[in-house]
Each structure stands twice: as structure tokens, then as C-alpha cells.
PDB file of C-alpha atoms in Angstrom:
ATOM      1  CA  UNK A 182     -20.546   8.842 -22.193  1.00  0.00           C
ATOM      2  CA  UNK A 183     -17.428   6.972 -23.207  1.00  0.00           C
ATOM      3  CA  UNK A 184     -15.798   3.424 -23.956  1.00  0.00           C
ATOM      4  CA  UNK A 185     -13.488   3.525 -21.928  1.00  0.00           C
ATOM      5  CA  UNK A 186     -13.501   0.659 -19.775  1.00  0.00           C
ATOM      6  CA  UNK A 187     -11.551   0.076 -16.311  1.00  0.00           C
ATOM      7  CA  UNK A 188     -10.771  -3.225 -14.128  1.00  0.00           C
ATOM      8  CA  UNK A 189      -8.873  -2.774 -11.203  1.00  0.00           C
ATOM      9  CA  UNK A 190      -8.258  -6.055  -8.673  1.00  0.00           C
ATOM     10  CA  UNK A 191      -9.412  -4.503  -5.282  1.00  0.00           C
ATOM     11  CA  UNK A 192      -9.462  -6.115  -1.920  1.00  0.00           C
ATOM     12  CA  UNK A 193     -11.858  -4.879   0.455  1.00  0.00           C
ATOM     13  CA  UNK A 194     -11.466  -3.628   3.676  1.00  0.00           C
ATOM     14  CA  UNK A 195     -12.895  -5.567   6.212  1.00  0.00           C
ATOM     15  CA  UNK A 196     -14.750  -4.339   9.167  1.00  0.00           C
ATOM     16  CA  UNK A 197     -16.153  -6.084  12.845  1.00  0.00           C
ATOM     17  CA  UNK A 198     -19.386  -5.224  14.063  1.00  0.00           C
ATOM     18  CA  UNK A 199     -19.771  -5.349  17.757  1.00  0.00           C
ATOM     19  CA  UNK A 200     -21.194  -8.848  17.433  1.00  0.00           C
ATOM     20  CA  UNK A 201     -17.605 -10.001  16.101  1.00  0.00           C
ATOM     21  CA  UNK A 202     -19.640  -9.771  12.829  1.00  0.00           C
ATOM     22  CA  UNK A 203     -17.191  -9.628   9.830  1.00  0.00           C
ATOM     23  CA  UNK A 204     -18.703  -6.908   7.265  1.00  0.00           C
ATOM     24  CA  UNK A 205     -17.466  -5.645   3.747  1.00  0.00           C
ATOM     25  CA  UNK A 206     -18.828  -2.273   3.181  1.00  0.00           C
ATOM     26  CA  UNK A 207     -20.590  -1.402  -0.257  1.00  0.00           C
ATOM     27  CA  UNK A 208     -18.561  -0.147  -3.257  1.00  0.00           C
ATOM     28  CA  UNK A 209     -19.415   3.789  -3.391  1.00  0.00           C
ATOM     29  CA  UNK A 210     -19.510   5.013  -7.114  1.00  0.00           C
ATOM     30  CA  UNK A 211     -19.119   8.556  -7.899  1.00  0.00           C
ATOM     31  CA  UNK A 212     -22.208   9.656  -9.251  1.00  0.00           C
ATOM     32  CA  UNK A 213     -21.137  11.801 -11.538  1.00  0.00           C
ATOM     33  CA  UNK A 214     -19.114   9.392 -13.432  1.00  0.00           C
ATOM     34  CA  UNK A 215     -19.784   5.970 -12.377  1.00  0.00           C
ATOM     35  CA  UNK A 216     -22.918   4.079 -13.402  1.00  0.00           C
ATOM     36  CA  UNK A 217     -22.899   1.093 -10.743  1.00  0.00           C
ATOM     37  CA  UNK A 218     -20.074  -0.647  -8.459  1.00  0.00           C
ATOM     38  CA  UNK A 219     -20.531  -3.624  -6.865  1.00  0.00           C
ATOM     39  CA  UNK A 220     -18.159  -6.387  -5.333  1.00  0.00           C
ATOM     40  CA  UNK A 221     -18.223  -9.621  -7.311  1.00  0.00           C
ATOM     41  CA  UNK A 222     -17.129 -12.795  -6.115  1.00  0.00           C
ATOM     42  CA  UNK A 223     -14.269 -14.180  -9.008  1.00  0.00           C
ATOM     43  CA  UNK A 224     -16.383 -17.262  -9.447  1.00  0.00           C
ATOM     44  CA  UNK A 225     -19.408 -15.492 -10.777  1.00  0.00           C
ATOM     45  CA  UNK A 226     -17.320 -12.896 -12.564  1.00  0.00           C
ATOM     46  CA  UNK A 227     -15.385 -15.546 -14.562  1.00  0.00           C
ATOM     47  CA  UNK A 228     -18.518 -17.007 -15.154  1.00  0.00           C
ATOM     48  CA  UNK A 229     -19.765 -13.792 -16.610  1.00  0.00           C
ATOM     49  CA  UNK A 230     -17.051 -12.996 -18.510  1.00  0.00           C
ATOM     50  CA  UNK A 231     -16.605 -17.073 -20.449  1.00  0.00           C
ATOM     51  CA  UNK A 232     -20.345 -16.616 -20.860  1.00  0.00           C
ATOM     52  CA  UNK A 233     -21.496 -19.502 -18.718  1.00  0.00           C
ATOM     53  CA  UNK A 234     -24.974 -18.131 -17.880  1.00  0.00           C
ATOM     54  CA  UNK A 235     -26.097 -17.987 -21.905  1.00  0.00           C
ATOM     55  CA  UNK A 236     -24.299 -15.172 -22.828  1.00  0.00           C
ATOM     56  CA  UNK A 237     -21.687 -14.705 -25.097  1.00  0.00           C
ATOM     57  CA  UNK A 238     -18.970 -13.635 -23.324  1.00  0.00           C
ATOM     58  CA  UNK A 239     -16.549 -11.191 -23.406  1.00  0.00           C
ATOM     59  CA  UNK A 240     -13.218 -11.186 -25.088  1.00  0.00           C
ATOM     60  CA  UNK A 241     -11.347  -8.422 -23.399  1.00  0.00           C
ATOM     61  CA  UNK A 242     -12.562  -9.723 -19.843  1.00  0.00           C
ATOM     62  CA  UNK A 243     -11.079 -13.056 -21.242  1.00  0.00           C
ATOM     63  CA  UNK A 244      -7.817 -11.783 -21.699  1.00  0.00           C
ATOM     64  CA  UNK A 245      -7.733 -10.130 -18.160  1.00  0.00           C
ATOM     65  CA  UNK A 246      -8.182 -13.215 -16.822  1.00  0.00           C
ATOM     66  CA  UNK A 247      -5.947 -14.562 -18.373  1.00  0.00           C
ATOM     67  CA  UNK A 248      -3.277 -12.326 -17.384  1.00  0.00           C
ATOM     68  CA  UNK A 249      -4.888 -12.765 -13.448  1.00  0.00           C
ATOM     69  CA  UNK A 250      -4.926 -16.691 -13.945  1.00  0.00           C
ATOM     70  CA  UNK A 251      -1.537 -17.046 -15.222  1.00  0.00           C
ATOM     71  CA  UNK A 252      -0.328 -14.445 -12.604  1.00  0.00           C
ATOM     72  CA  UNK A 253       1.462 -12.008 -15.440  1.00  0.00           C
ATOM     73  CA  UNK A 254       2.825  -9.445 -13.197  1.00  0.00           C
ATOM     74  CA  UNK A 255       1.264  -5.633 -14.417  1.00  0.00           C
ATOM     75  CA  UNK A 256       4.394  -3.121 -15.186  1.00  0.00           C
ATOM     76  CA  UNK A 257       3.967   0.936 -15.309  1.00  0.00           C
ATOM     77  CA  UNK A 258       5.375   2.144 -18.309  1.00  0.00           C
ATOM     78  CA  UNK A 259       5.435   6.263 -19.143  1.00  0.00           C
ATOM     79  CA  UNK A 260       4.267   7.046 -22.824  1.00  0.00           C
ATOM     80  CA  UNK A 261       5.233  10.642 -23.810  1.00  0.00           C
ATOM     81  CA  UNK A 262       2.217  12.193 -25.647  1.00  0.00           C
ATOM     82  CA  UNK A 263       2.476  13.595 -29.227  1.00  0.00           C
ATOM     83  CA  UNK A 264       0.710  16.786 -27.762  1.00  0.00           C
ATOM     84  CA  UNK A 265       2.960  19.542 -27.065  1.00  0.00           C
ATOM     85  CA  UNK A 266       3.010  20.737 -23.473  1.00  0.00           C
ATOM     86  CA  UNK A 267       1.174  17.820 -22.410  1.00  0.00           C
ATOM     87  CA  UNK A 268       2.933  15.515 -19.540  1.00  0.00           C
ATOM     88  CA  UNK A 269       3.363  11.958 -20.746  1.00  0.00           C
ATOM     89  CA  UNK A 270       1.095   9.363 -19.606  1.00  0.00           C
ATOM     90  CA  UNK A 271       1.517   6.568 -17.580  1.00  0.00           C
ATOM     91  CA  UNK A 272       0.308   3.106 -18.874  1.00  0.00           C
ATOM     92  CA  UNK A 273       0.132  -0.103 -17.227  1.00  0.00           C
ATOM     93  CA  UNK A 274       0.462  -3.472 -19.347  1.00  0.00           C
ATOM     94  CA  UNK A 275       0.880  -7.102 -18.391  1.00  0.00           C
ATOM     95  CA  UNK A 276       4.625  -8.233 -18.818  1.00  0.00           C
ATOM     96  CA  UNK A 277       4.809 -11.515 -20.975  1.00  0.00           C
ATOM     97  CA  UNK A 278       8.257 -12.672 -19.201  1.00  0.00           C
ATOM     98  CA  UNK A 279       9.719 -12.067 -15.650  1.00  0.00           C
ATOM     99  CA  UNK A 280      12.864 -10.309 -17.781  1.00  0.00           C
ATOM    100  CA  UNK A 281      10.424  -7.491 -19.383  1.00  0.00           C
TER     101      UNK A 281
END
């Protein structure tokens, strides 16, 4: 196990049944590496992440929704690693200003 901890903003692909029937399929996680996946409507996820149901909340989570509220555009940046024959990395960080 690890702490390393992912959010991605995915849209799912929608498909039609042949009653015209508009369905989102389920989330598949890799077994292997993935505990759970599951597609979470933004209301309920903001309310899980401010805490609204009792809980405490969750300060990272807060600060991705910030960046998704205040529509902070995400930039790829390359980090060379320290290691030597190792490829640098690429990491992906909110820009504070349109001019970063």
C-alpha cells in the first residue's frame, strides 16, 4: 500500500440502449491496484470533501476544489530527477495567473 493519492476530472462516456435509454457505464478499477472507483456526482463530492455529512473534511480535496471552482487552468511541467539515468518526470500543477 501507498499514500499516494490521485484525482483526475473525468467525463464519462455516454451510451443509448435500444430503448433511447441514456446509460453511463461503471468505473472499472484495476484490481491489482485500485481499491474501489465509482462516479460521483460534484454535489455530493463537495459535500464530502467540506465535511457536510458530520465529517471533518478534507483539506487537500479542499484545495482541488478550489483550483476546479475558480477554474485555475492545470500546466505540465517536466522535473528532471536527481537519480542518474532516470528520465525526468512530468508534473502537473495548477497555474496561479493566466501569464504562468
Amino acid at each position: 500500500r501507498s499514500d499516494l493519492y490521485f484525482v483526475c476530472r473525468l467525463d464519462p462516456i455516454e451510451e443509448v440502449d435500444e430503448a433511447g435509454n441514456v446509460i453511463i457505464p461503471k468505473p472499472c478499477a484495476q484490481e491489482c491496484e485500485i481499491e474501489a472507483t465509482a462516479w460521483v456526482p460534484l454535489s455530493e463530492y463537495r459535500d464530502m470533501v467540506n465535511g457536510a455529512n458530520g465529517g471533518p473534511g478534507h483539506p487537500m480535496m479542499s484545495n482541488i476544489m478550489k483550483v476546479f471552482d475558480e477554474g485555475i487552468r492545470i500546466k505540465q511541467k517536466v522535473i528532471k530527477s536527481i537519480v542518474p539515468g532516470r528520465k525526468p518526470n512530468p508534473l502537473y500543477i495548477p497555474t496561479l495567473t493566466d501569464s504562468e
